[in-house]
Each structure stands twice: as C-alpha cells, then as structure tokens.
Coordinates of C-alpha atoms in Angstrom, one line a residue:
M1 CA -47.8 -35.8 10.2
E2 CA -47.2 -33.2 12.6
W3 CA -43.7 -34.5 13.4
F4 CA -42.8 -34.2 9.7
T5 CA -43.7 -30.5 8.8
A6 CA -42.5 -27.5 10.1
P7 CA -45.2 -24.7 9.1
E8 CA -43.7 -22.1 11.1
Y9 CA -40.2 -21.9 8.8
W10 CA -42.2 -21.1 5.6
Q11 CA -40.8 -17.5 5.4
A12 CA -37.5 -19.2 5.9
R13 CA -37.8 -21.9 3.6
L14 CA -38.9 -19.1 1.0
I15 CA -36.2 -16.7 1.6
F16 CA -33.7 -19.7 1.4
Q17 CA -34.5 -21.0 -2.0
R18 CA -35.1 -17.3 -3.6
G19 CA -31.4 -16.7 -2.6
L20 CA -30.2 -19.9 -3.5
A21 CA -31.6 -19.2 -6.9
V22 CA -29.7 -15.9 -7.1
V23 CA -26.3 -17.7 -6.0
Y24 CA -27.1 -20.3 -8.4
L25 CA -27.6 -17.4 -11.3
L26 CA -24.1 -15.8 -10.3
A27 CA -22.5 -19.3 -10.6
F28 CA -23.9 -20.0 -13.9
L29 CA -23.3 -16.7 -15.2
G30 CA -19.8 -16.8 -14.3
A31 CA -19.0 -20.0 -15.9
A32 CA -20.6 -18.8 -19.2
L33 CA -18.5 -15.7 -19.4
Q34 CA -15.3 -17.1 -18.4
F35 CA -15.2 -20.9 -19.7
R36 CA -13.7 -20.1 -22.8
A37 CA -10.3 -19.3 -21.8
L38 CA -10.3 -21.4 -19.1
I39 CA -11.7 -24.7 -19.7
G40 CA -12.8 -24.2 -23.2
E41 CA -11.4 -26.3 -26.6
H42 CA -8.8 -23.6 -26.8
G43 CA -8.7 -23.0 -23.0
M44 CA -5.7 -23.0 -20.5
L45 CA -6.9 -26.2 -19.4
P46 CA -9.0 -27.8 -22.2
A47 CA -12.1 -29.8 -21.0
P48 CA -12.1 -32.1 -23.6
R49 CA -8.3 -33.3 -23.0
F50 CA -9.5 -33.9 -19.4
L51 CA -12.7 -35.4 -20.3
R52 CA -10.5 -38.2 -22.2
R53 CA -8.4 -38.6 -19.0
V54 CA -11.3 -39.3 -16.6
S55 CA -14.1 -41.8 -16.1
P56 CA -17.8 -40.7 -15.7
R57 CA -18.1 -42.7 -12.7
R58 CA -14.8 -40.6 -11.1
S59 CA -16.1 -37.0 -12.7
P60 CA -19.8 -37.4 -13.6
S61 CA -21.1 -34.6 -16.0
L62 CA -23.6 -34.4 -18.8
F63 CA -20.1 -33.5 -20.7
H64 CA -19.1 -37.1 -20.9
L65 CA -21.6 -37.4 -23.5
H66 CA -20.8 -34.8 -25.6
Y67 CA -18.6 -31.6 -25.1
S68 CA -17.8 -28.4 -27.2
D69 CA -18.1 -25.0 -26.6
R70 CA -21.1 -24.1 -28.0
F71 CA -22.9 -27.4 -25.9
F72 CA -21.3 -25.7 -22.5
A73 CA -22.4 -22.2 -23.1
G74 CA -26.1 -24.0 -23.8
V75 CA -25.5 -25.6 -20.5
A76 CA -24.5 -22.2 -18.7
W77 CA -27.0 -20.0 -19.9
T78 CA -29.5 -22.4 -19.5
G79 CA -28.7 -22.5 -15.8
V80 CA -28.9 -18.8 -15.9
A81 CA -32.3 -18.5 -17.3
L82 CA -33.6 -21.4 -14.9
S83 CA -32.0 -19.5 -11.8
A84 CA -33.6 -16.8 -12.8
A85 CA -36.9 -18.2 -13.4
M86 CA -36.3 -19.6 -9.5
V87 CA -36.0 -16.0 -8.3
V88 CA -38.9 -14.9 -9.4
G89 CA -40.9 -17.8 -8.0
L90 CA -41.3 -20.3 -10.6
G91 CA -40.7 -23.1 -7.9
D92 CA -43.5 -22.0 -6.2
L93 CA -45.7 -21.9 -9.3
V94 CA -45.5 -25.4 -10.4
P95 CA -46.6 -28.7 -8.5
L96 CA -44.6 -30.3 -5.7
W97 CA -42.6 -33.0 -8.2
A98 CA -41.9 -30.1 -10.7
A99 CA -40.2 -28.1 -8.4
M100 CA -38.0 -30.7 -7.2
A101 CA -37.6 -31.5 -10.9
L102 CA -36.7 -27.8 -11.3
W103 CA -34.0 -27.9 -8.5
T104 CA -32.5 -31.3 -9.7
V105 CA -31.9 -29.8 -12.8
L106 CA -30.0 -26.9 -11.7
W107 CA -27.9 -28.9 -9.4
A108 CA -27.1 -31.4 -12.2
L109 CA -26.0 -28.7 -14.5
Y110 CA -23.5 -27.2 -12.1
L111 CA -22.2 -30.4 -10.9
S112 CA -21.5 -31.1 -14.7
I113 CA -19.3 -28.2 -14.8
V114 CA -17.7 -28.4 -11.5
N115 CA -16.8 -31.8 -12.3
I116 CA -14.5 -30.6 -15.7
G117 CA -13.4 -27.6 -14.1
Q118 CA -10.3 -28.7 -12.6
A119 CA -8.2 -26.4 -10.8
W120 CA -10.7 -23.2 -11.6
Y121 CA -13.1 -24.9 -10.0
S122 CA -11.3 -26.6 -7.0
F123 CA -12.6 -23.9 -4.3
G124 CA -14.9 -25.2 -1.2
W125 CA -17.8 -22.8 -2.1
E126 CA -18.4 -24.8 -5.1
S127 CA -19.4 -28.2 -2.9
L128 CA -21.2 -26.1 -0.7
L129 CA -23.5 -24.5 -3.4
L130 CA -23.6 -28.3 -4.7
E131 CA -24.6 -29.7 -1.5
T132 CA -26.9 -26.9 -0.3
G133 CA -28.6 -27.0 -3.6
F134 CA -29.2 -30.5 -3.4
L135 CA -31.1 -30.1 0.0
A136 CA -33.1 -27.4 -1.4
I137 CA -34.7 -30.3 -3.8
F138 CA -36.3 -31.7 -0.8
L139 CA -37.5 -28.5 1.1
G140 CA -40.6 -28.5 -1.1
N141 CA -42.7 -25.2 -2.4
D142 CA -45.7 -23.5 -1.4
T143 CA -48.0 -26.7 -2.0
V144 CA -46.8 -28.1 1.6
A145 CA -45.0 -27.1 4.9
P146 CA -41.1 -27.5 4.8
P147 CA -39.8 -31.2 6.0
L148 CA -38.2 -30.9 9.5
L149 CA -35.6 -33.4 8.9
V150 CA -34.4 -31.3 6.0
L151 CA -34.1 -27.9 8.1
L152 CA -31.9 -29.9 10.4
L153 CA -30.0 -30.9 7.7
A154 CA -29.6 -27.9 6.6
R155 CA -28.3 -27.0 10.0
W156 CA -26.0 -30.0 10.5
L157 CA -24.7 -28.4 6.9
L158 CA -23.9 -24.9 8.7
F159 CA -22.5 -26.7 11.7
R160 CA -20.1 -28.5 9.5
V161 CA -19.2 -25.1 7.6
E162 CA -18.5 -23.2 10.7
F163 CA -17.3 -25.3 13.4
G164 CA -14.7 -27.2 10.5
A165 CA -13.3 -23.6 9.9
G166 CA -13.1 -23.4 13.6
L167 CA -11.3 -26.2 14.3
I168 CA -8.8 -26.0 11.2
K169 CA -7.9 -22.7 12.7
L170 CA -7.1 -23.7 16.2
R171 CA -5.1 -26.6 15.1
G172 CA -3.2 -24.8 12.3
D173 CA -1.4 -21.7 12.5
P174 CA -0.5 -20.3 16.1
C175 CA -1.4 -16.6 15.4
W176 CA -5.0 -17.9 15.6
R177 CA -3.9 -19.5 19.0
D178 CA -2.2 -16.5 20.1
L179 CA -4.8 -14.1 18.5
T180 CA -3.2 -12.1 16.5
C181 CA -3.8 -13.6 12.8
L182 CA -5.9 -10.2 11.8
Y183 CA -2.9 -8.3 12.2
Y184 CA -2.4 -9.7 8.5
H185 CA -5.2 -11.0 7.1
H186 CA -6.9 -8.0 6.0
E187 CA -3.8 -7.4 3.9
T188 CA -2.9 -11.0 2.5
Q189 CA -6.3 -12.5 2.0
P190 CA -6.7 -13.7 -1.3
M191 CA -8.6 -10.6 -3.0
P192 CA -9.3 -7.9 -0.5
G193 CA -12.3 -5.7 -1.0
P194 CA -13.2 -1.8 -1.0
L195 CA -13.1 -1.8 3.0
S196 CA -9.9 -4.0 3.4
W197 CA -7.8 -1.1 4.0
F198 CA -9.5 0.1 6.7
F199 CA -9.9 -3.2 8.3
H200 CA -6.5 -3.7 8.1
H201 CA -5.7 -0.2 10.1
L202 CA -8.1 -0.9 12.9
P203 CA -6.0 -0.9 16.1
R204 CA -4.5 -3.9 17.2
P205 CA -6.6 -4.8 20.2
L206 CA -9.7 -4.6 18.3
H207 CA -8.1 -7.2 16.0
R208 CA -7.4 -9.6 18.9
V209 CA -11.2 -9.2 19.7
E210 CA -12.3 -10.1 16.3
V211 CA -10.2 -13.2 16.5
A212 CA -11.7 -14.3 19.6
A213 CA -15.1 -13.5 18.3
N214 CA -14.6 -15.6 15.3
H215 CA -13.7 -18.4 17.9
F216 CA -16.7 -18.1 19.7
A217 CA -18.9 -17.7 16.4
Q218 CA -17.4 -20.9 14.9
L219 CA -16.7 -23.3 18.1
V220 CA -19.4 -22.3 20.2
V221 CA -22.4 -20.6 18.4
P222 CA -23.0 -23.4 15.9
V223 CA -24.0 -25.9 18.9
G224 CA -27.0 -23.4 19.3
L225 CA -28.3 -24.3 16.2
F226 CA -29.8 -27.3 17.5
A227 CA -31.2 -26.1 20.9
P228 CA -35.0 -25.3 21.0
Q229 CA -36.0 -21.8 19.8
P230 CA -35.3 -19.1 20.7
V231 CA -32.1 -20.3 21.1
A232 CA -31.7 -21.6 17.4
S233 CA -32.4 -18.3 16.2
I234 CA -30.2 -16.6 18.2
A235 CA -27.5 -19.0 17.3
A236 CA -28.5 -18.1 13.5
G237 CA -28.6 -14.7 13.9
L238 CA -25.0 -14.5 15.3
V239 CA -23.7 -17.0 12.6
I240 CA -25.4 -14.1 10.0
V241 CA -23.9 -11.2 11.6
T242 CA -20.2 -12.7 11.9
Q243 CA -20.6 -13.9 7.9
L244 CA -22.3 -10.3 6.9
W245 CA -18.8 -8.9 8.6
L246 CA -16.5 -10.9 6.3
V247 CA -18.8 -9.8 3.4
L248 CA -17.7 -6.5 4.4
S249 CA -14.2 -7.4 4.7
G250 CA -13.0 -9.2 1.7
N251 CA -14.1 -10.8 -1.4
F252 CA -14.9 -14.6 -0.7
A253 CA -17.1 -15.6 -3.7
W254 CA -20.6 -16.7 -2.8
L255 CA -19.2 -18.3 0.4
N256 CA -20.4 -15.7 2.8
W257 CA -23.8 -15.5 1.2
L258 CA -24.4 -19.5 1.4
T259 CA -23.6 -19.5 5.1
I260 CA -25.9 -16.5 5.5
L261 CA -28.5 -18.5 3.9
L262 CA -28.2 -21.6 5.7
A263 CA -28.5 -19.6 8.9
V264 CA -32.0 -18.1 7.7
T265 CA -33.1 -21.7 7.8
A266 CA -33.0 -22.0 11.4
L267 CA -34.9 -18.8 11.7
D268 CA -38.8 -19.3 12.8
A269 CA -42.1 -16.9 11.9
R270 CA -41.4 -15.3 15.1
V271 CA -38.4 -13.6 13.6
F272 CA -39.8 -12.8 10.4
G273 CA -43.8 -12.1 11.4
P274 CA -46.7 -12.4 9.6
L275 CA -45.8 -12.2 5.8
P276 CA -48.8 -11.5 3.1
G277 CA -49.7 -13.8 0.8
A278 CA -48.6 -16.8 2.8
P279 CA -50.0 -20.0 1.1
A280 CA -52.3 -22.7 2.8
L281 CA -50.1 -25.3 3.5
S282 CA -51.2 -29.1 3.0
E283 CA -49.8 -32.4 4.4
P284 CA -46.9 -33.8 2.3
P285 CA -47.6 -36.7 0.1
L286 CA -46.4 -40.1 0.9
W287 CA -44.0 -40.0 -1.5
F288 CA -42.2 -36.5 -0.8
A289 CA -42.1 -38.4 2.9
G290 CA -40.4 -41.1 1.6
A291 CA -38.1 -39.0 -0.4
V292 CA -36.8 -37.0 2.7
I293 CA -36.7 -40.2 4.7
V294 CA -34.2 -41.5 2.2
L295 CA -32.5 -38.2 2.1
T296 CA -31.8 -38.1 5.5
V297 CA -30.6 -41.9 6.1
V298 CA -28.3 -41.3 3.1
T299 CA -27.0 -38.1 4.3
V300 CA -26.4 -39.7 8.3
G301 CA -24.5 -42.3 6.4
L302 CA -22.4 -40.3 4.8
S303 CA -21.6 -38.0 7.5
Y304 CA -19.0 -40.6 8.8
W305 CA -16.2 -39.2 6.7
P306 CA -16.5 -35.7 7.5
V307 CA -17.3 -36.2 11.1
R308 CA -14.0 -38.5 11.4
N309 CA -12.3 -35.7 9.5
L310 CA -13.3 -33.2 12.2
L311 CA -12.0 -35.5 14.9
S312 CA -8.5 -36.1 13.1
K313 CA -5.6 -34.6 14.1
N314 CA -4.8 -34.1 10.2
Q315 CA -8.2 -32.3 9.2
R316 CA -8.5 -31.5 5.9
M317 CA -10.1 -28.2 4.4
N318 CA -12.8 -28.2 1.9
T319 CA -12.8 -31.9 1.1
S320 CA -15.5 -33.9 -1.1
F321 CA -15.8 -37.5 -0.3
N322 CA -17.6 -38.8 -3.4
P323 CA -18.0 -37.3 -6.8
Y324 CA -21.3 -35.9 -6.4
H325 CA -20.1 -33.1 -3.6
L326 CA -22.8 -34.5 -1.1
V327 CA -22.1 -34.3 2.7
N328 CA -18.4 -32.8 2.6
T329 CA -16.1 -31.1 4.9
Y330 CA -15.1 -27.6 4.9
G331 CA -13.1 -25.1 6.8
A332 CA -11.0 -21.9 5.5
F333 CA -7.8 -20.0 6.3
G334 CA -6.0 -22.8 8.4
S335 CA -2.9 -21.2 7.9
I336 CA -2.5 -17.2 7.5
D337 CA -0.1 -15.5 5.3
R338 CA 2.2 -12.6 7.1
V339 CA 3.5 -11.2 3.6
R340 CA 1.5 -10.5 0.8
N341 CA 3.1 -11.4 -2.8
E342 CA 1.6 -10.5 -6.4
V343 CA 2.7 -11.7 -9.7
V344 CA 2.8 -8.8 -12.1
I345 CA 2.4 -10.1 -15.7
E346 CA 4.2 -7.4 -18.2
G347 CA 5.0 -7.5 -21.9
T348 CA 6.8 -5.4 -24.4
A349 CA 6.6 -5.1 -28.1
D350 CA 10.0 -4.8 -28.2
T351 CA 12.1 -7.3 -31.0
S352 CA 15.0 -7.5 -28.5
I353 CA 15.4 -7.3 -24.8
S354 CA 17.7 -4.6 -23.2
D355 CA 17.9 -2.6 -20.2
E356 CA 16.0 0.2 -22.3
T357 CA 13.1 -2.0 -23.0
V358 CA 9.9 -0.5 -21.8
W359 CA 7.8 -3.1 -20.1
R360 CA 4.0 -2.4 -19.5
E361 CA 1.4 -4.2 -17.2
Y362 CA -1.5 -6.3 -17.6
E363 CA -4.1 -5.3 -14.8
F364 CA -6.4 -8.0 -13.3
K365 CA -10.3 -7.4 -12.4
G366 CA -9.8 -7.9 -8.9
K367 CA -6.4 -8.6 -7.2
P368 CA -4.4 -6.0 -6.5
G369 CA -1.5 -4.7 -9.6
D370 CA -2.0 -0.6 -9.8
L371 CA -0.8 0.7 -6.9
R372 CA -3.6 3.7 -6.8
R373 CA -6.2 1.4 -8.0
W374 CA -8.8 1.2 -5.1
P375 CA -10.1 -2.8 -4.5
R376 CA -13.5 -3.4 -6.1
Q377 CA -16.3 -5.6 -4.6
Y378 CA -17.2 -8.7 -6.8
A379 CA -18.3 -11.3 -4.3
P380 CA -20.6 -13.2 -4.7
Y381 CA -19.4 -13.0 -8.4
H382 CA -16.1 -14.9 -8.5
L383 CA -13.4 -14.2 -10.4
R384 CA -11.5 -17.4 -10.9
L385 CA -8.3 -16.5 -12.7
D386 CA -7.6 -13.5 -10.3
W387 CA -8.1 -15.9 -6.8
L388 CA -5.9 -18.5 -8.8
M389 CA -3.0 -15.7 -9.4
W390 CA -3.3 -15.5 -5.5
F391 CA -2.2 -19.1 -5.3
A392 CA 0.7 -18.6 -7.9
A393 CA 2.3 -15.9 -5.8
I394 CA 2.8 -17.8 -2.7
S395 CA 4.1 -20.8 -4.9
P396 CA 4.8 -21.4 -8.3
I397 CA 3.5 -24.7 -7.9
Y398 CA 0.0 -23.8 -8.0
A399 CA 0.4 -22.4 -11.3
R400 CA 2.1 -25.3 -13.2
S401 CA -0.4 -26.6 -15.0
W402 CA -2.2 -22.9 -16.6
L403 CA 0.2 -20.2 -16.3
L404 CA 2.1 -20.9 -19.3
P405 CA -0.9 -21.4 -21.3
F406 CA -2.1 -18.3 -19.7
V407 CA 0.9 -16.5 -21.2
V408 CA 0.5 -18.3 -24.8
R409 CA -2.8 -16.8 -25.0
L410 CA -1.3 -13.2 -24.1
L411 CA 1.3 -13.5 -26.6
Q412 CA -1.6 -14.3 -29.2
N413 CA -4.0 -11.5 -28.0
D414 CA -6.6 -14.3 -27.5
P415 CA -10.0 -12.6 -27.0
A416 CA -11.3 -14.9 -24.4
T417 CA -8.3 -14.7 -22.5
L418 CA -8.1 -10.6 -22.5
R419 CA -12.0 -10.7 -21.5
L420 CA -10.8 -11.8 -18.3
L421 CA -8.4 -8.9 -17.7
R422 CA -9.1 -5.2 -16.8
H423 CA -6.7 -3.9 -19.1
C424 CA -4.5 -5.1 -21.9
P425 CA -1.6 -2.5 -22.9
F426 CA -1.4 -4.2 -26.4
P427 CA -5.1 -3.7 -27.9
D428 CA -4.0 -3.3 -31.4
A429 CA -1.3 -6.1 -32.1
P430 CA 0.3 -8.8 -29.3
P431 CA 3.4 -8.2 -27.5
R432 CA 6.7 -10.0 -28.7
Y433 CA 7.6 -11.1 -24.9
I434 CA 5.8 -11.8 -21.8
R435 CA 7.4 -11.8 -18.2
A436 CA 6.0 -12.1 -14.8
R437 CA 8.2 -10.3 -11.9
L438 CA 7.2 -11.3 -7.7
Y439 CA 6.5 -8.2 -5.6
E440 CA 5.6 -7.6 -2.2
Y441 CA 2.5 -5.7 -1.6
R442 CA 1.6 -3.6 1.6
Y443 CA -0.7 -1.1 2.7
T444 CA 0.0 2.2 2.6
S445 CA -0.4 4.2 5.7
L446 CA -3.1 7.1 6.1
R447 CA -0.4 9.4 5.8
E448 CA 0.8 7.8 2.8
L449 CA -2.4 7.2 1.3
R450 CA -3.0 11.0 1.9
R451 CA 0.1 12.0 0.3
D452 CA 0.3 9.5 -2.8
R453 CA -3.5 8.6 -3.5
A454 CA -2.4 5.1 -3.3
C455 CA -3.7 2.2 -1.3
W456 CA -0.5 -0.1 -2.3
R457 CA 3.0 0.1 -1.9
R458 CA 5.6 -2.6 -3.2
E459 CA 9.0 -4.0 -3.7
L460 CA 10.3 -6.1 -6.2
V461 CA 11.4 -9.6 -4.5
D462 CA 12.4 -11.6 -7.9
E463 CA 11.9 -12.5 -11.0
Y464 CA 8.6 -15.3 -11.5
L465 CA 8.9 -16.1 -15.2
P466 CA 12.0 -14.9 -17.4
P467 CA 10.8 -12.9 -20.7
L468 CA 9.2 -15.4 -23.4
T469 CA 8.5 -15.6 -27.0
L470 CA 5.1 -17.4 -28.4
H471 CA 7.6 -19.8 -29.5
Q472 CA 9.4 -20.0 -26.4
A473 CA 6.1 -20.2 -24.4
R474 CA 4.7 -22.7 -26.4
G475 CA 7.8 -25.1 -26.0
F476 CA 7.5 -24.9 -22.2
A477 CA 3.9 -25.0 -22.2

C-alpha cells in the first residue's frame, strides 16, 4: 500500500501531534481554571440551566448524563493530564488502536465542554481545535507511516482556514480592498499584545504592504498546498511566517498556533532533515486503512456546506454545520473597527451616590484598562471574559445574557469571578454599587509615551450601565 502511506512526513506528524497536545493542554487548563464563574452551577451562564433547554442530539456532551461542578472539574483536569501525557509521547508508546483511543478521548472531552460553553465558547478556534483534533486520531503513531489521505485532509482544513479568511476580507470591509485596514486594526483588535503599540506606529505605507501581503498569503498561497513538493512546503512555510507575524502583533488564543501546526503537516523530510530516533514504520493494518478511507469519504461529503459557503456572496465566518464541529467554515475580521471602545467597570463602597462619590476601577488581566499598564502576551492561553468584554464594548447586545450576572457576582465578591480579574479594588468587603462607563481608547504617540509613561489615552463616551446595588442588579438579571 505504498500509495496509502507517506513515511517522508513522519517528522511532520510527530511535531503536529505533540504541538496539538500542547494546545489541548492549554484549552483544558483554561476550562478548569475559568469554568466556575462562567458556566458553573452558580456561574454567569449556568451549564445546568443550558442543559435543561437543549437536547443531546443538538448539543452532544457527556454532561447530558450528569453535571456538577466537581464532575466538570474532573473532566477538565483529566483532559489536562492526558494532554500532558501526549505531549511527552504517550501516543507513540502504545499500540496504534490505543493511540487512536487516546486522541478520541481528548476530542470527546473537549467537545463536551464546547457544546455547553454557550457564549464563552463561541469562537472559531474552538471548532478549529475540534476539527484538527479529530484528524489527529487518524494520523497514526510511531508504528505506521502517516496516511497520505489524512495529510491531504489536514491541508484541506488549512486551505479553508486561510482561504475563508481571505475571502471574507475581500467581501467585507472596504478597507481591506483599499489596503487601509491596518491603519486601525492593531489598535482596535480584541486584545492587543506587548508589540501591538509598535505595529500600530509602523509607517502607513508599510501597513498597506502588510494588507497586500495578507491577501497574497490567504488567497494565493493556500492553492500551493496541493502542488507537488517542494512547492507545497514553500506554501506551508509562507503560511507559518504569516502566522508568526500575527502571533507577534496580538493575542488570538490558539488560532495562529493551530494554523501553524496544520501547515507543518505539509512539510516533508527534506525540510527537517534526519531526526535521531526515527522508528521503523510498518504497513498499516487493513482496519486502519479502512477507517482512514471512511474518514476521507465522510469529509468529502461534509465539505459541501463549507464550499457552498465559500462560494456564497453572503459568506459566514466561523460556522459549524453539525454539532460535532467537523468540516467547518472559517474566517476572521471581515470588518474592522475604526475606534476602540472599552467598558470600564467601577465600584464604590459609599452608601449613597453623589458628586463626591469615589469610584474605583476593576482591572482585567488582558483587556486594556489602566492607561500605564502595557498589554501582556496571553495567547495561546484564552481569557474568555476579557474577549467578551471587547464584544460588549461594540454593542450591549453581545453582553445581554451575561453582563448583569457578572455585576451581581462583583457585588457579592464572588471568589470564582474575582479570580478572572487582575485586581479587585474591594478585597475586604464587596462594594455597595457597581457601574460601567464606556471610554474611547487610543494609543499614545511616541512623545506622549515618553512624557506620561502611558501606552493608552482615553476619553469618556457615555454611561454604559447606571449605578446598581445588589438588589437592583438581581432584579434586572
């Protein structure tokens, strides 16, 4: 079955699966550390309430069998432990069937979390992790050479990620067509990174070059993934360079890293050279070959929906066409904000509100707040509350289901909720009132940075949420 296997991609398979295990580890770790405040039994969007509303068929999850915070924590920490074991090579130490079973467990556990995660798990990289993780099940381990069909399916997934993102830009905001989107994007992106200020202050002609290069990388380069070698490796290398540029310029959870790992699967042995400890790869068993062929046929069939979406004038971004998040459509930043707004949460211990009331700000870990606090690098770890606060600043509609429950928990000094924040100004007793204000944030100039030691400046736009007591917030929630 020489046509079926591709031993020259053994190194690529090894790097891909170990890297994917790291991403799984971070995803499960984030779930374990953040879930109580977000979807726990007493969270802002409680999972038990959601599970009562949806059927297992619509949202398949282990938690339809049973939900408790202790059980969820067990699932998440099991995912962390199993991911760590796969990082250090457990999948290559066991028989082929056992390795497939381990990857299947990781996929099923994370699917169970995503399908009850509601707004907190509504990002495209959740579907990308699940689809990528499902392909990993069929890539084999050190006992067999990587199946060529699965490697091609990985390239097909990478093509949809890149080409879909490129098309949504051309069809969306005019600034992508006139090459001006990066005049704004580094400043208005959801969660800037430590280098975003510098990217924003690059010369405008270079920003136009960046946009043109992005169009080439997302609309032309992906076609080369299906060309013979070494063209496919060159195309994959260009994808990797582009994604590393994005890693440096912002915080996009594990989106860029998964895209890099998918590109790695297109690199053959000539890129890596001989690696020590390469195993003797055997022919795949018939049952494994049959499973790979079934996967390929099913993927081709399910590809009808994302292809139709790519060809549609009403292309949608980041959509799953089935509850298992397999063979999805992807895209990012079809529109770009020209102005950055931020919701700033404040509290006071005063018993009544007056012009003399002293308001103190809550600080988040990742989103801009303190004008002098330089943005941190958190990706590939995902701060879910910080990301949704960015959407809340765009429109209150995005925060309708969870913002008031969030305020209630701040008014109670809920420990799980406070752990999501960088700083609570009321460590000893909860505040009497909470309010939210909408500010316009802009990067400082180089001169302002030197003078004020601040990377941001801001102006008040409007009141976002009036002062509320715990009783009032509960009533509205």
